[in-house]
Amino acid sequence: MSEQTAGVIDNIADASVASGKGRIEVSHFGLSYASAEGPIEAVADAGIVVEPGEFVSIIGPSGCGKSTLLNAVAGFLKPTRGTVRVDDEPVNRPSADRGMVFQQYSLFPWKTVRENVEFGLKMKGMERSRRESAARTLLGLAGLLAFENQYPDRLSGGMKQRVGIVRALATGPKVLLLDEPFGALDAQTRIIMQQILTNMWQRLKISVLFVTHDIDEAIFLSDRVYCMTARPGTIKAEITIPLPRPRQQSMMMSSEFLALRRGLMSLISEESLKAMSGEVNDDALQGLTIDTHGHALSEMI
Amino acid sequence: MKRAVLMRSLPAPAPAALPSPVLAPQMQPPAPNVASEQSLFRINAIVRHWLLQHRDQIRTLAIGAVSLALFLLSWHFLATYRVSFHVRFTNVPTPVQVFQSLARAAHNGRLLQHVVLSCRRIALGFIIATLIAVPLGLVMGRFRFARDVIFPISEVLRPIPAIAWVPMSIMLWPSNEESIVFITFIGSFFPILLNTLHGMASVDPVLVRASQSLGANEFAIFREVYFPASLPSIFTGLTVGMGVAWVSLIAAEMISGQFGIGYFTWEAYSLVQYSDIALGMICIGVLGLSSSAIIRGIGRIVMPWKTNT
């Protein structure tokens, strides 16, 4: 077991911090798509960098193109303008070098937990017995071994995402990309998942690019946070999070955390309003333009 | 005596343990030397638990049995008293007469011959249809060009009932046997093709992207994602296709056969063997039921993730 464990950890570590690799560089990124009313610019001139072993989040109002940016790093989208590079190699197709975790649970329902984790290794051509023991080791390290033979349908949402993260790490990717992975979870589960993810990262030191719209989540997890503007999305600010590591949930009450939160909050709410500009004006923001003083609305009319 | 009771009740817990095959090994501590009384108590508890868990199924089964018995009983009375009110039960055989003719037919092996031959035709036609329709559906679902080429042809041919193919089929194929197999093939082909296509259309794109980001190439995506994701739909198609295959086969055998259960039923009518008519019909019903049960069983084996709930 210990020998295998070491082997698997080496496998992952090799690809990330040990060789000092896993640098993401997106520069002058732009993406537009055609529509009936002419081309629509989703992202314009966005530039980000993730240094090897760094945890970086992108935060922004919904529809600002943060997922688009992440999908381009994953290789699912081609930028209209600019370049996406990982370790100085241009990204042009999805690859196991860039592990991806999706918001929608993306485990294969027809594969057991272990077979899901094995998938990337199978695609690499690893023989059955080796990948089986590698997957078991990984699941054991993540405390999921008891569920190795379960089908995903029987797992809770949090469990599915944990398996999803382990699956993405199994091939030893250079970087890990997460697209609002905890967005569909309830608040309590989300907090636990954040703790698990930060602890996991603490041990792996893999480069992570994390997309979220949750400010607390971004601050809690990240070394740096990029804040994006409303459509067309571009990088509005870059905030370094100087909180000590390892991170604990109790830090979320610290004055340092709250100050960061306040700063990011004002940046985001401005953009959220802009993003909803067509839908929300000053009147709408008040909820109602009249005060009914406790009377039912139907009476007033 | 006690041992005998134990032995007899031992097989019972096996089905009870089945619903949670995954949890069982971890939850049951290894206990080699349990007092027999204690284990008897446990078996009792397991049986009671099983009964409680399957209460709804047991109820359904019981009601079904009673309902079938009532059906047989009313058939018996209608036929024995030769009831005739517009619908004439005058020549309809009673269940007992049918049973007697079953015993007779089973004795001389004639019926079995017909049944075996029909089953062979079904198996051939259905398997060939599956082997062509499923891959074709998968390819049409994945490659737009293939779909654009094949879809119009299939749409024109699809509404033609398999029975309407009988004359054409007799012209096309050198032997009677081949033409009947062809009719069966035609009957099951389109339901299988359409359902496979439907399955391909409903594959979750996130799963495709997930497989790509894990390093899957085009062929691997096909094998590991598109195919298993379409399997539930494919099996729906197989079940429907099997039903249509039987309809087509019986019609074809009645029109142009010299053997087979459809021919047997039609011949019984020509020879005024009324109880054989009912016997043939019941055989067809049982065969149809068992063949769809077989498909469902295969589906359960092939798609373990669907049944493990």
Short mmCIF file of N, CA and C in Angstrom, two decimals, chain A residues 6 19 32 100 123 136 143 179 187 193 197 200:
data_model
loop_
_atom_site.label_atom_id
_atom_site.label_comp_id
_atom_site.label_asym_id
_atom_site.label_seq_id
_atom_site.Cartn_x
_atom_site.Cartn_y
_atom_site.Cartn_z
N ALA A 6 3.08 5.98 -2.52
CA ALA A 6 4.19 6.84 -2.91
C ALA A 6 4.23 6.99 -4.42
N SER A 19 8.59 19.39 -10.64
CA SER A 19 9.34 19.88 -11.79
C SER A 19 9.05 21.37 -12.02
N SER A 32 -15.64 36.02 -29.24
CA SER A 32 -16.95 36.51 -29.67
C SER A 32 -17.62 35.43 -30.48
N MET A 100 -10.15 18.64 -15.31
CA MET A 100 -11.29 19.56 -15.25
C MET A 100 -12.39 18.97 -14.34
N MET A 123 -7.40 5.62 -20.50
CA MET A 123 -7.17 6.34 -21.75
C MET A 123 -5.68 6.46 -22.05
N ARG A 136 -7.57 2.62 -6.54
CA ARG A 136 -7.90 2.27 -5.15
C ARG A 136 -7.04 3.08 -4.18
N GLY A 143 -10.14 9.19 1.21
CA GLY A 143 -11.15 8.69 2.14
C GLY A 143 -12.42 8.23 1.45
N ASP A 179 -14.80 24.48 -12.48
CA ASP A 179 -15.83 25.41 -12.96
C ASP A 179 -17.02 25.39 -12.01
N ALA A 187 -25.42 24.95 1.22
CA ALA A 187 -24.42 25.81 1.86
C ALA A 187 -23.51 25.04 2.81
N MET A 193 -16.78 21.03 1.62
CA MET A 193 -16.04 20.74 0.38
C MET A 193 -14.89 21.73 0.19
N LEU A 197 -11.06 20.73 -0.23
CA LEU A 197 -10.28 21.14 -1.40
C LEU A 197 -9.02 21.89 -0.98
N MET A 200 -6.56 19.46 0.41
CA MET A 200 -6.02 18.62 -0.65
C MET A 200 -4.95 19.39 -1.43
#
